[in-house]
Amino acid sequence: LFVMADEALFQFLHNEVIQYIYKSSEHGEMENGRCITKLENMGFRVGQGLIERFTKDTARFKDELDVMKFICKDFWTCVFKKQIDNLRTNHQGIYVLQDNKFRLLTQLSAGKQYLEHAPKYLAFTCGLVRGGLSNLGVKSIVTAEVSVMPACKFQVMIQKM
Amino acid sequence: MHQVRLQIKGSDVARYSYSIHMQISAVLQSWSKPKNYPLFIRSVPIQNELKFHYTVHTSLDVVEEKISAVGKAMADQRELYLGLLYPTEDYKVYGYVTNSKVKFVIVVDSSNTSLRDNEIRSMFRKLHNSFTDVMCNPFYNPGDTIQSKAFDSIVSAMMVQAS
């Protein structure tokens, strides 16, 4: 199965992209919302391309749950070298993906320091999931929340098309 | 949701006693654009092109039918290759749908008996691989028609090979 060549490369690049987006916006932190959106959109396009690659040789997905399991296992492993630790759903289109040691947060802190900056480091991945799902025919809204790093939760809300 | 429809028509080749028509079609369906929006259509003999378009369009219904039947727990229906969709008196139509809802349709002249199932399968694999590359190209915006020269040349090579 396709695995990212070197995760350190991706992590460093990801962090630099965030710094760049915030530095190049006119008012930096004041435009937080716009920067987060930019990061999310980047993740979206990447997710679309990645999922095309990753699903090239897989069997056809049976249903929505099958797709979410793929995201939690194969997709997460390919990108972050580990699986999602816990998947919960209300079987009505809402899924919560819990990662107890999210790779893109491990370098930030092991607790609550820099918590206010955590959303910036989750935006790209939210887009990644949304983009991946989008190309699998699933329209969604993906948000993330974090209370104690490096654990975080991604919430996927399926939108009826 | 994206379905890619790629249409390729084979060219008449003098050394065969029958003309070989082949059409590969890729259809895209997105929320903002009309359903079954063609991403790539290629025809070598321009005559009968409309007839091919029509054939492909009607075959999409069969494709939809086949993929919606997947839920009925049959192991071989997990395959991306759908096989012969339906035979008409003039053409044989084959389908393939990726997990990213990209639909490929190949229409082959019924009189062409030299193209075996294996070969059709491998044509679809090549198309899928090539489409994946298109998707990963930063200059390609998902939903646009395919402009990629690399993709084009894969398609040309396949048509030449089949004819």
PDB file of C-alpha atoms in Angstrom:
ATOM      1  CA  LEU A   1       0.000   0.000   0.000  1.00  0.00           C
ATOM      2  CA  PHE A   2       1.185   3.483  -0.824  1.00  0.00           C
ATOM      3  CA  VAL A   3       3.006   5.106   2.116  1.00  0.00           C
ATOM      4  CA  MET A   4       4.386   8.620   2.414  1.00  0.00           C
ATOM      5  CA  ALA A   5       8.105   8.644   1.820  1.00  0.00           C
ATOM      6  CA  ASP A   6       9.170  10.617   4.852  1.00  0.00           C
ATOM      7  CA  GLU A   7       6.753  12.020   7.374  1.00  0.00           C
ATOM      8  CA  ALA A   8       9.210  14.514   8.848  1.00  0.00           C
ATOM      9  CA  LEU A   9       9.381  16.209   5.443  1.00  0.00           C
ATOM     10  CA  PHE A  10       5.628  16.561   5.302  1.00  0.00           C
ATOM     11  CA  GLN A  11       5.397  17.792   8.899  1.00  0.00           C
ATOM     12  CA  PHE A  12       8.039  20.477   8.381  1.00  0.00           C
ATOM     13  CA  LEU A  13       6.499  21.558   5.103  1.00  0.00           C
ATOM     14  CA  HIS A  14       3.035  21.642   6.680  1.00  0.00           C
ATOM     15  CA  ASN A  15       4.315  23.870   9.491  1.00  0.00           C
ATOM     16  CA  GLU A  16       6.058  26.189   7.059  1.00  0.00           C
ATOM     17  CA  VAL A  17       2.902  26.488   4.961  1.00  0.00           C
ATOM     18  CA  ILE A  18       0.984  27.596   8.057  1.00  0.00           C
ATOM     19  CA  GLN A  19       3.642  30.161   8.962  1.00  0.00           C
ATOM     20  CA  TYR A  20       3.677  31.425   5.396  1.00  0.00           C
ATOM     21  CA  ILE A  21      -0.087  31.801   5.135  1.00  0.00           C
ATOM     22  CA  TYR A  22      -0.227  33.794   8.357  1.00  0.00           C
ATOM     23  CA  LYS A  23       2.809  35.931   7.590  1.00  0.00           C
ATOM     24  CA  SER A  24       1.614  36.777   4.106  1.00  0.00           C
ATOM     25  CA  SER A  25      -1.844  37.849   5.193  1.00  0.00           C
ATOM     26  CA  GLU A  26      -2.069  41.592   5.787  1.00  0.00           C
ATOM     27  CA  HIS A  27      -3.118  41.515   9.399  1.00  0.00           C
ATOM     28  CA  GLY A  28      -1.806  38.114  10.428  1.00  0.00           C
ATOM     29  CA  GLU A  29      -3.724  36.870  13.399  1.00  0.00           C
ATOM     30  CA  MET A  30      -6.581  39.272  12.706  1.00  0.00           C
ATOM     31  CA  GLU A  31      -7.419  37.314   9.580  1.00  0.00           C
ATOM     32  CA  ASN A  32      -7.456  33.993  11.374  1.00  0.00           C
ATOM     33  CA  GLY A  33     -10.673  32.842   9.719  1.00  0.00           C
ATOM     34  CA  ARG A  34      -9.423  33.556   6.226  1.00  0.00           C
ATOM     35  CA  CYS A  35      -6.125  31.809   6.861  1.00  0.00           C
ATOM     36  CA  ILE A  36      -7.849  28.762   8.279  1.00  0.00           C
ATOM     37  CA  THR A  37     -10.045  28.648   5.168  1.00  0.00           C
ATOM     38  CA  LYS A  38      -7.007  28.848   2.899  1.00  0.00           C
ATOM     39  CA  LEU A  39      -5.374  25.963   4.724  1.00  0.00           C
ATOM     40  CA  GLU A  40      -8.556  23.933   4.600  1.00  0.00           C
ATOM     41  CA  ASN A  41      -8.918  24.514   0.873  1.00  0.00           C
ATOM     42  CA  MET A  42      -5.345  23.421   0.276  1.00  0.00           C
ATOM     43  CA  GLY A  43      -6.032  20.254   2.210  1.00  0.00           C
ATOM     44  CA  PHE A  44      -9.161  19.714   0.138  1.00  0.00           C
ATOM     45  CA  ARG A  45      -7.355  19.649  -3.180  1.00  0.00           C
ATOM     46  CA  VAL A  46      -4.605  17.445  -1.779  1.00  0.00           C
ATOM     47  CA  GLY A  47      -7.204  15.076  -0.370  1.00  0.00           C
ATOM     48  CA  GLN A  48      -8.852  14.765  -3.771  1.00  0.00           C
ATOM     49  CA  GLY A  49      -5.600  13.789  -5.445  1.00  0.00           C
ATOM     50  CA  LEU A  50      -4.486  11.486  -2.653  1.00  0.00           C
ATOM     51  CA  ILE A  51      -7.707   9.536  -2.562  1.00  0.00           C
ATOM     52  CA  GLU A  52      -7.518   8.999  -6.300  1.00  0.00           C
ATOM     53  CA  ARG A  53      -4.097   7.400  -5.788  1.00  0.00           C
ATOM     54  CA  PHE A  54      -5.000   5.418  -2.707  1.00  0.00           C
ATOM     55  CA  THR A  55      -8.193   3.913  -4.071  1.00  0.00           C
ATOM     56  CA  LYS A  56      -6.760   2.972  -7.435  1.00  0.00           C
ATOM     57  CA  ASP A  57      -6.368  -0.665  -6.511  1.00  0.00           C
ATOM     58  CA  THR A  58      -8.896  -1.107  -3.747  1.00  0.00           C
ATOM     59  CA  ALA A  59     -12.197  -2.924  -4.075  1.00  0.00           C
ATOM     60  CA  ARG A  60     -15.370  -0.915  -4.527  1.00  0.00           C
ATOM     61  CA  PHE A  61     -16.746   0.512  -1.272  1.00  0.00           C
ATOM     62  CA  LYS A  62     -19.985  -1.002  -0.085  1.00  0.00           C
ATOM     63  CA  ASP A  63     -21.457   1.997   1.715  1.00  0.00           C
ATOM     64  CA  GLU A  64     -20.759   5.177   3.669  1.00  0.00           C
ATOM     65  CA  LEU A  65     -19.474   3.308   6.713  1.00  0.00           C
ATOM     66  CA  ASP A  66     -17.078   1.379   4.492  1.00  0.00           C
ATOM     67  CA  VAL A  67     -15.757   4.694   3.192  1.00  0.00           C
ATOM     68  CA  MET A  68     -15.286   6.087   6.715  1.00  0.00           C
ATOM     69  CA  LYS A  69     -13.471   2.940   7.807  1.00  0.00           C
ATOM     70  CA  PHE A  70     -11.158   3.329   4.847  1.00  0.00           C
ATOM     71  CA  ILE A  71     -10.415   6.904   5.896  1.00  0.00           C
ATOM     72  CA  CYS A  72      -9.728   5.806   9.458  1.00  0.00           C
ATOM     73  CA  LYS A  73      -7.511   2.865   8.585  1.00  0.00           C
ATOM     74  CA  ASP A  74      -5.854   2.920   5.184  1.00  0.00           C
ATOM     75  CA  PHE A  75      -5.988   6.639   4.465  1.00  0.00           C
ATOM     76  CA  TRP A  76      -4.806   7.689   7.927  1.00  0.00           C
ATOM     77  CA  THR A  77      -2.037   5.084   7.840  1.00  0.00           C
ATOM     78  CA  CYS A  78      -0.837   6.233   4.437  1.00  0.00           C
ATOM     79  CA  VAL A  79      -0.685   9.867   5.468  1.00  0.00           C
ATOM     80  CA  PHE A  80       0.099   9.710   9.202  1.00  0.00           C
ATOM     81  CA  LYS A  81       1.618   6.245   9.603  1.00  0.00           C
ATOM     82  CA  LYS A  82      -0.998   5.260  12.149  1.00  0.00           C
ATOM     83  CA  GLN A  83      -4.713   4.556  12.239  1.00  0.00           C
ATOM     84  CA  ILE A  84      -7.456   6.555  13.840  1.00  0.00           C
ATOM     85  CA  ASP A  85      -7.744   5.311  17.407  1.00  0.00           C
ATOM     86  CA  ASN A  86     -11.495   5.495  17.746  1.00  0.00           C
ATOM     87  CA  LEU A  87     -14.386   5.924  15.305  1.00  0.00           C
ATOM     88  CA  ARG A  88     -17.840   6.742  16.607  1.00  0.00           C
ATOM     89  CA  THR A  89     -21.024   7.374  14.685  1.00  0.00           C
ATOM     90  CA  ASN A  90     -24.648   8.045  15.372  1.00  0.00           C
ATOM     91  CA  HIS A  91     -25.504   6.161  12.168  1.00  0.00           C
ATOM     92  CA  GLN A  92     -27.219   9.285  10.970  1.00  0.00           C
ATOM     93  CA  GLY A  93     -24.359  10.890   9.099  1.00  0.00           C
ATOM     94  CA  ILE A  94     -22.165  12.105  11.940  1.00  0.00           C
ATOM     95  CA  TYR A  95     -18.789  10.496  12.556  1.00  0.00           C
ATOM     96  CA  VAL A  96     -16.198  11.363  15.171  1.00  0.00           C
ATOM     97  CA  LEU A  97     -12.630  10.318  14.446  1.00  0.00           C
ATOM     98  CA  GLN A  98     -10.377  10.328  17.449  1.00  0.00           C
ATOM     99  CA  ASP A  99      -6.621  10.420  17.148  1.00  0.00           C
ATOM    100  CA  ASN A 100      -4.926  10.204  20.542  1.00  0.00           C
ATOM    101  CA  LYS A 101      -1.539  11.161  19.181  1.00  0.00           C
ATOM    102  CA  PHE A 102      -2.100  13.256  16.094  1.00  0.00           C
ATOM    103  CA  ARG A 103       1.168  13.465  14.176  1.00  0.00           C
ATOM    104  CA  LEU A 104       0.852  17.120  13.296  1.00  0.00           C
ATOM    105  CA  LEU A 105       0.370  18.123  16.934  1.00  0.00           C
ATOM    106  CA  THR A 106       3.030  16.022  18.654  1.00  0.00           C
ATOM    107  CA  GLN A 107       5.685  18.672  18.060  1.00  0.00           C
ATOM    108  CA  LEU A 108       3.543  21.446  19.494  1.00  0.00           C
ATOM    109  CA  SER A 109       3.004  20.358  23.030  1.00  0.00           C
ATOM    110  CA  ALA A 110       1.985  17.506  25.311  1.00  0.00           C
ATOM    111  CA  GLY A 111      -0.772  19.350  27.061  1.00  0.00           C
ATOM    112  CA  LYS A 112      -2.335  22.746  26.917  1.00  0.00           C
ATOM    113  CA  GLN A 113       0.547  24.960  25.895  1.00  0.00           C
ATOM    114  CA  TYR A 114      -0.037  26.616  22.501  1.00  0.00           C
ATOM    115  CA  LEU A 115      -3.613  25.290  22.547  1.00  0.00           C
ATOM    116  CA  GLU A 116      -4.899  28.491  20.965  1.00  0.00           C
ATOM    117  CA  HIS A 117      -2.753  27.769  17.890  1.00  0.00           C
ATOM    118  CA  ALA A 118      -3.875  24.174  17.510  1.00  0.00           C
ATOM    119  CA  PRO A 119      -6.751  24.907  15.074  1.00  0.00           C
ATOM    120  CA  LYS A 120      -4.224  26.196  12.543  1.00  0.00           C
ATOM    121  CA  TYR A 121      -2.509  22.824  12.631  1.00  0.00           C
ATOM    122  CA  LEU A 122      -5.761  20.964  12.097  1.00  0.00           C
ATOM    123  CA  ALA A 123      -7.231  22.987   9.233  1.00  0.00           C
ATOM    124  CA  PHE A 124      -5.244  21.339   6.459  1.00  0.00           C
ATOM    125  CA  THR A 125      -6.167  17.870   7.695  1.00  0.00           C
ATOM    126  CA  CYS A 126      -9.853  18.801   7.915  1.00  0.00           C
ATOM    127  CA  GLY A 127      -9.643  19.773   4.268  1.00  0.00           C
ATOM    128  CA  LEU A 128      -7.753  16.592   3.494  1.00  0.00           C
ATOM    129  CA  VAL A 129     -10.584  14.479   4.861  1.00  0.00           C
ATOM    130  CA  ARG A 130     -13.251  16.605   3.191  1.00  0.00           C
ATOM    131  CA  GLY A 131     -11.448  16.430  -0.152  1.00  0.00           C
ATOM    132  CA  GLY A 132     -10.919  12.700   0.098  1.00  0.00           C
ATOM    133  CA  LEU A 133     -14.568  12.112   0.922  1.00  0.00           C
ATOM    134  CA  SER A 134     -15.661  14.469  -1.812  1.00  0.00           C
ATOM    135  CA  ASN A 135     -13.923  12.400  -4.459  1.00  0.00           C
ATOM    136  CA  LEU A 136     -15.512   9.271  -3.072  1.00  0.00           C
ATOM    137  CA  GLY A 137     -18.903  10.818  -3.683  1.00  0.00           C
ATOM    138  CA  VAL A 138     -19.484  11.907  -0.102  1.00  0.00           C
ATOM    139  CA  LYS A 139     -20.191  15.568   0.583  1.00  0.00           C
ATOM    140  CA  SER A 140     -19.303  16.612   4.116  1.00  0.00           C
ATOM    141  CA  ILE A 141     -18.313  19.284   6.568  1.00  0.00           C
ATOM    142  CA  VAL A 142     -15.232  18.451   8.606  1.00  0.00           C
ATOM    143  CA  THR A 143     -14.272  20.229  11.794  1.00  0.00           C
ATOM    144  CA  ALA A 144     -11.759  19.468  14.492  1.00  0.00           C
ATOM    145  CA  GLU A 145     -11.457  20.049  18.177  1.00  0.00           C
ATOM    146  CA  VAL A 146      -8.643  19.656  20.628  1.00  0.00           C
ATOM    147  CA  SER A 147      -8.507  20.009  24.389  1.00  0.00           C
ATOM    148  CA  VAL A 148      -5.301  18.289  25.395  1.00  0.00           C
ATOM    149  CA  MET A 149      -2.580  17.873  22.801  1.00  0.00           C
ATOM    150  CA  PRO A 150      -1.612  15.782  20.968  1.00  0.00           C
ATOM    151  CA  ALA A 151      -5.041  14.148  21.081  1.00  0.00           C
ATOM    152  CA  CYS A 152      -7.746  15.572  18.849  1.00  0.00           C
ATOM    153  CA  LYS A 153     -11.093  14.746  17.328  1.00  0.00           C
ATOM    154  CA  PHE A 154     -12.259  15.247  13.748  1.00  0.00           C
ATOM    155  CA  GLN A 155     -15.976  15.529  13.285  1.00  0.00           C
ATOM    156  CA  VAL A 156     -17.401  14.601   9.900  1.00  0.00           C
ATOM    157  CA  MET A 157     -20.958  15.663   9.083  1.00  0.00           C
ATOM    158  CA  ILE A 158     -22.268  14.035   5.934  1.00  0.00           C
ATOM    159  CA  GLN A 159     -24.309  16.386   3.769  1.00  0.00           C
ATOM    160  CA  LYS A 160     -27.151  14.996   1.732  1.00  0.00           C
ATOM    161  CA  MET A 161     -26.537  15.837  -1.906  1.00  0.00           C
TER     162      MET A 161
ATOM    163  CA  MET B   1     -19.372  13.233  -7.132  1.00  0.00           C
ATOM    164  CA  HIS B   2     -17.222  12.625 -10.158  1.00  0.00           C
ATOM    165  CA  GLN B   3     -17.853  10.228 -13.011  1.00  0.00           C
ATOM    166  CA  VAL B   4     -15.388  10.498 -15.778  1.00  0.00           C
ATOM    167  CA  ARG B   5     -16.522   9.605 -19.250  1.00  0.00           C
ATOM    168  CA  LEU B   6     -13.861   9.136 -21.805  1.00  0.00           C
ATOM    169  CA  GLN B   7     -14.802   8.461 -25.363  1.00  0.00           C
ATOM    170  CA  ILE B   8     -12.343   7.101 -27.834  1.00  0.00           C
ATOM    171  CA  LYS B   9     -13.203   5.877 -31.222  1.00  0.00           C
ATOM    172  CA  GLY B  10     -10.974   3.503 -33.084  1.00  0.00           C
ATOM    173  CA  SER B  11     -10.099   4.243 -36.641  1.00  0.00           C
ATOM    174  CA  ASP B  12     -10.914   2.226 -39.717  1.00  0.00           C
ATOM    175  CA  VAL B  13      -7.933   0.154 -40.589  1.00  0.00           C
ATOM    176  CA  ALA B  14      -7.441  -1.004 -44.133  1.00  0.00           C
ATOM    177  CA  ARG B  15      -5.941  -4.354 -43.304  1.00  0.00           C
ATOM    178  CA  TYR B  16      -9.090  -5.596 -41.622  1.00  0.00           C
ATOM    179  CA  SER B  17     -12.105  -6.543 -43.623  1.00  0.00           C
ATOM    180  CA  TYR B  18     -14.445  -4.875 -41.169  1.00  0.00           C
ATOM    181  CA  SER B  19     -14.242  -1.397 -39.753  1.00  0.00           C
ATOM    182  CA  ILE B  20     -13.333  -1.093 -36.151  1.00  0.00           C
ATOM    183  CA  HIS B  21     -15.180   1.453 -34.169  1.00  0.00           C
ATOM    184  CA  MET B  22     -14.280   1.911 -30.587  1.00  0.00           C
ATOM    185  CA  GLN B  23     -15.331   4.553 -28.205  1.00  0.00           C
ATOM    186  CA  ILE B  24     -14.052   5.103 -24.708  1.00  0.00           C
ATOM    187  CA  SER B  25     -16.009   7.539 -22.682  1.00  0.00           C
ATOM    188  CA  ALA B  26     -15.355   9.272 -19.366  1.00  0.00           C
ATOM    189  CA  VAL B  27     -18.225  11.049 -17.629  1.00  0.00           C
ATOM    190  CA  LEU B  28     -18.025  13.468 -14.779  1.00  0.00           C
ATOM    191  CA  GLN B  29     -20.845  14.260 -12.467  1.00  0.00           C
ATOM    192  CA  SER B  30     -20.450  17.114 -10.087  1.00  0.00           C
ATOM    193  CA  TRP B  31     -22.901  19.032  -7.947  1.00  0.00           C
ATOM    194  CA  SER B  32     -22.616  22.278  -9.807  1.00  0.00           C
ATOM    195  CA  LYS B  33     -22.573  20.941 -13.328  1.00  0.00           C
ATOM    196  CA  PRO B  34     -25.161  18.852 -15.161  1.00  0.00           C
ATOM    197  CA  LYS B  35     -25.147  15.142 -14.475  1.00  0.00           C
ATOM    198  CA  ASN B  36     -22.906  12.886 -16.500  1.00  0.00           C
ATOM    199  CA  TYR B  37     -20.866  15.767 -17.717  1.00  0.00           C
ATOM    200  CA  PRO B  38     -18.259  14.524 -20.161  1.00  0.00           C
ATOM    201  CA  LEU B  39     -14.672  15.142 -19.188  1.00  0.00           C
ATOM    202  CA  PHE B  40     -13.030  13.606 -22.152  1.00  0.00           C
ATOM    203  CA  ILE B  41     -14.447  12.551 -25.488  1.00  0.00           C
ATOM    204  CA  ARG B  42     -12.343  11.277 -28.294  1.00  0.00           C
ATOM    205  CA  SER B  43     -13.497  10.036 -31.655  1.00  0.00           C
ATOM    206  CA  VAL B  44     -11.328   9.204 -34.568  1.00  0.00           C
ATOM    207  CA  PRO B  45     -13.838   8.667 -37.328  1.00  0.00           C
ATOM    208  CA  ILE B  46     -16.063  11.703 -36.946  1.00  0.00           C
ATOM    209  CA  GLN B  47     -18.991  10.084 -38.703  1.00  0.00           C
ATOM    210  CA  ASN B  48     -21.468   8.373 -36.392  1.00  0.00           C
ATOM    211  CA  GLU B  49     -20.081  10.342 -33.492  1.00  0.00           C
ATOM    212  CA  LEU B  50     -23.561  11.321 -32.380  1.00  0.00           C
ATOM    213  CA  LYS B  51     -24.649   7.720 -32.415  1.00  0.00           C
ATOM    214  CA  PHE B  52     -21.729   6.855 -30.155  1.00  0.00           C
ATOM    215  CA  HIS B  53     -22.612   9.656 -27.768  1.00  0.00           C
ATOM    216  CA  TYR B  54     -26.113   8.300 -27.577  1.00  0.00           C
ATOM    217  CA  THR B  55     -24.928   4.752 -26.996  1.00  0.00           C
ATOM    218  CA  VAL B  56     -22.672   5.869 -24.177  1.00  0.00           C
ATOM    219  CA  HIS B  57     -25.373   7.959 -22.577  1.00  0.00           C
ATOM    220  CA  THR B  58     -27.833   5.094 -22.463  1.00  0.00           C
ATOM    221  CA  SER B  59     -25.147   2.765 -21.170  1.00  0.00           C
ATOM    222  CA  LEU B  60     -24.678   5.032 -18.172  1.00  0.00           C
ATOM    223  CA  ASP B  61     -28.070   3.911 -16.909  1.00  0.00           C
ATOM    224  CA  VAL B  62     -26.825   0.346 -16.951  1.00  0.00           C
ATOM    225  CA  VAL B  63     -23.701   1.429 -15.094  1.00  0.00           C
ATOM    226  CA  GLU B  64     -25.805   3.100 -12.398  1.00  0.00           C
ATOM    227  CA  GLU B  65     -27.882  -0.034 -12.119  1.00  0.00           C
ATOM    228  CA  LYS B  66     -24.835  -2.221 -11.730  1.00  0.00           C
ATOM    229  CA  ILE B  67     -23.163  -0.146  -9.064  1.00  0.00           C
ATOM    230  CA  SER B  68     -26.303   0.287  -7.023  1.00  0.00           C
ATOM    231  CA  ALA B  69     -26.612  -3.489  -6.946  1.00  0.00           C
ATOM    232  CA  VAL B  70     -23.232  -3.760  -5.214  1.00  0.00           C
ATOM    233  CA  GLY B  71     -24.817  -3.533  -1.793  1.00  0.00           C
ATOM    234  CA  LYS B  72     -26.403  -6.918  -2.408  1.00  0.00           C
ATOM    235  CA  ALA B  73     -23.320  -8.693  -1.019  1.00  0.00           C
ATOM    236  CA  MET B  74     -21.613 -10.352  -3.938  1.00  0.00           C
ATOM    237  CA  ALA B  75     -17.879 -10.588  -3.724  1.00  0.00           C
ATOM    238  CA  ASP B  76     -17.169 -10.121  -7.408  1.00  0.00           C
ATOM    239  CA  GLN B  77     -19.239  -6.991  -7.541  1.00  0.00           C
ATOM    240  CA  ARG B  78     -16.586  -5.292  -5.455  1.00  0.00           C
ATOM    241  CA  GLU B  79     -14.554  -5.141  -8.634  1.00  0.00           C
ATOM    242  CA  LEU B  80     -14.132  -1.872 -10.434  1.00  0.00           C
ATOM    243  CA  TYR B  81     -14.504  -3.507 -13.834  1.00  0.00           C
ATOM    244  CA  LEU B  82     -18.158  -3.953 -14.696  1.00  0.00           C
ATOM    245  CA  GLY B  83     -17.733  -6.071 -17.782  1.00  0.00           C
ATOM    246  CA  LEU B  84     -20.036  -6.107 -20.752  1.00  0.00           C
ATOM    247  CA  LEU B  85     -22.862  -3.745 -19.984  1.00  0.00           C
ATOM    248  CA  TYR B  86     -25.117  -4.750 -22.805  1.00  0.00           C
ATOM    249  CA  PRO B  87     -24.754  -5.840 -26.387  1.00  0.00           C
ATOM    250  CA  THR B  88     -26.607  -4.032 -29.112  1.00  0.00           C
ATOM    251  CA  GLU B  89     -26.733  -5.331 -32.628  1.00  0.00           C
ATOM    252  CA  ASP B  90     -23.886  -3.062 -33.665  1.00  0.00           C
ATOM    253  CA  TYR B  91     -21.841  -2.547 -30.550  1.00  0.00           C
ATOM    254  CA  LYS B  92     -20.602  -4.061 -27.355  1.00  0.00           C
ATOM    255  CA  VAL B  93     -20.421  -1.695 -24.432  1.00  0.00           C
ATOM    256  CA  TYR B  94     -18.082  -2.172 -21.489  1.00  0.00           C
ATOM    257  CA  GLY B  95     -18.055  -0.252 -18.234  1.00  0.00           C
ATOM    258  CA  TYR B  96     -15.706   0.515 -15.370  1.00  0.00           C
ATOM    259  CA  VAL B  97     -16.321   2.699 -12.337  1.00  0.00           C
ATOM    260  CA  THR B  98     -13.636   3.793  -9.912  1.00  0.00           C
ATOM    261  CA  ASN B  99     -14.124   4.378  -6.213  1.00  0.00           C
ATOM    262  CA  SER B 100     -13.999   8.059  -6.966  1.00  0.00           C
ATOM    263  CA  LYS B 101     -17.132   7.609  -9.055  1.00  0.00           C
ATOM    264  CA  VAL B 102     -15.264   8.023 -12.312  1.00  0.00           C
ATOM    265  CA  LYS B 103     -17.034   6.138 -15.068  1.00  0.00           C
ATOM    266  CA  PHE B 104     -15.283   4.847 -18.111  1.00  0.00           C
ATOM    267  CA  VAL B 105     -17.226   3.421 -21.001  1.00  0.00           C
ATOM    268  CA  ILE B 106     -15.750   1.636 -23.977  1.00  0.00           C
ATOM    269  CA  VAL B 107     -17.881   1.008 -27.020  1.00  0.00           C
ATOM    270  CA  VAL B 108     -16.594  -1.560 -29.462  1.00  0.00           C
ATOM    271  CA  ASP B 109     -17.924  -2.673 -32.806  1.00  0.00           C
ATOM    272  CA  SER B 110     -19.695  -6.018 -32.500  1.00  0.00           C
ATOM    273  CA  SER B 111     -17.802  -7.315 -35.471  1.00  0.00           C
ATOM    274  CA  ASN B 112     -14.586  -6.843 -33.557  1.00  0.00           C
ATOM    275  CA  THR B 113     -14.021 -10.255 -32.067  1.00  0.00           C
ATOM    276  CA  SER B 114     -10.304  -9.863 -31.558  1.00  0.00           C
ATOM    277  CA  LEU B 115     -10.588  -7.761 -28.425  1.00  0.00           C
ATOM    278  CA  ARG B 116     -10.833 -10.140 -25.494  1.00  0.00           C
ATOM    279  CA  ASP B 117     -12.101  -9.445 -22.012  1.00  0.00           C
ATOM    280  CA  ASN B 118      -8.534  -9.334 -20.679  1.00  0.00           C
ATOM    281  CA  GLU B 119      -7.570  -6.678 -23.126  1.00  0.00           C
ATOM    282  CA  ILE B 120     -10.578  -4.554 -22.314  1.00  0.00           C
ATOM    283  CA  ARG B 121      -9.727  -4.908 -18.617  1.00  0.00           C
ATOM    284  CA  SER B 122      -6.193  -3.775 -19.166  1.00  0.00           C
ATOM    285  CA  MET B 123      -7.384  -0.834 -21.238  1.00  0.00           C
ATOM    286  CA  PHE B 124      -9.530   0.285 -18.333  1.00  0.00           C
ATOM    287  CA  ARG B 125      -6.586  -0.132 -15.938  1.00  0.00           C
ATOM    288  CA  LYS B 126      -4.444   2.051 -18.159  1.00  0.00           C
ATOM    289  CA  LEU B 127      -7.182   4.653 -18.341  1.00  0.00           C
ATOM    290  CA  HIS B 128      -7.596   4.588 -14.584  1.00  0.00           C
ATOM    291  CA  ASN B 129      -3.864   4.930 -13.991  1.00  0.00           C
ATOM    292  CA  SER B 130      -3.654   7.747 -16.468  1.00  0.00           C
ATOM    293  CA  PHE B 131      -6.627   9.506 -14.952  1.00  0.00           C
ATOM    294  CA  THR B 132      -5.057   9.229 -11.505  1.00  0.00           C
ATOM    295  CA  ASP B 133      -2.022  11.032 -12.866  1.00  0.00           C
ATOM    296  CA  VAL B 134      -4.263  13.737 -14.290  1.00  0.00           C
ATOM    297  CA  MET B 135      -5.906  14.146 -10.906  1.00  0.00           C
ATOM    298  CA  CYS B 136      -2.523  14.606  -9.248  1.00  0.00           C
ATOM    299  CA  ASN B 137      -1.430  17.238 -11.725  1.00  0.00           C
ATOM    300  CA  PRO B 138      -1.474  20.647  -9.992  1.00  0.00           C
ATOM    301  CA  PHE B 139      -2.672  22.312 -13.165  1.00  0.00           C
ATOM    302  CA  TYR B 140      -5.729  20.123 -13.338  1.00  0.00           C
ATOM    303  CA  ASN B 141      -8.779  21.403 -11.538  1.00  0.00           C
ATOM    304  CA  PRO B 142     -11.135  18.519 -10.694  1.00  0.00           C
ATOM    305  CA  GLY B 143     -14.226  18.981 -12.833  1.00  0.00           C
ATOM    306  CA  ASP B 144     -12.468  20.487 -15.814  1.00  0.00           C
ATOM    307  CA  THR B 145     -12.243  18.720 -19.136  1.00  0.00           C
ATOM    308  CA  ILE B 146      -9.030  16.764 -19.471  1.00  0.00           C
ATOM    309  CA  GLN B 147      -6.390  18.651 -21.401  1.00  0.00           C
ATOM    310  CA  SER B 148      -3.452  16.499 -20.449  1.00  0.00           C
ATOM    311  CA  LYS B 149      -1.242  15.500 -23.366  1.00  0.00           C
ATOM    312  CA  ALA B 150      -0.011  12.479 -21.463  1.00  0.00           C
ATOM    313  CA  PHE B 151      -3.573  11.251 -21.091  1.00  0.00           C
ATOM    314  CA  ASP B 152      -4.226  11.943 -24.739  1.00  0.00           C
ATOM    315  CA  SER B 153      -1.261   9.894 -25.864  1.00  0.00           C
ATOM    316  CA  ILE B 154      -2.262   6.940 -23.671  1.00  0.00           C
ATOM    317  CA  VAL B 155      -5.650   7.019 -25.347  1.00  0.00           C
ATOM    318  CA  SER B 156      -4.132   7.268 -28.824  1.00  0.00           C
ATOM    319  CA  ALA B 157      -1.826   4.356 -28.137  1.00  0.00           C
ATOM    320  CA  MET B 158      -4.757   2.231 -27.016  1.00  0.00           C
ATOM    321  CA  MET B 159      -6.757   3.018 -30.103  1.00  0.00           C
ATOM    322  CA  VAL B 160      -3.883   2.152 -32.356  1.00  0.00           C
ATOM    323  CA  GLN B 161      -3.329  -1.077 -30.476  1.00  0.00           C
ATOM    324  CA  ALA B 162      -6.938  -2.115 -30.711  1.00  0.00           C
ATOM    325  CA  SER B 163      -7.249  -1.412 -34.374  1.00  0.00           C
TER     326      SER B 163
END
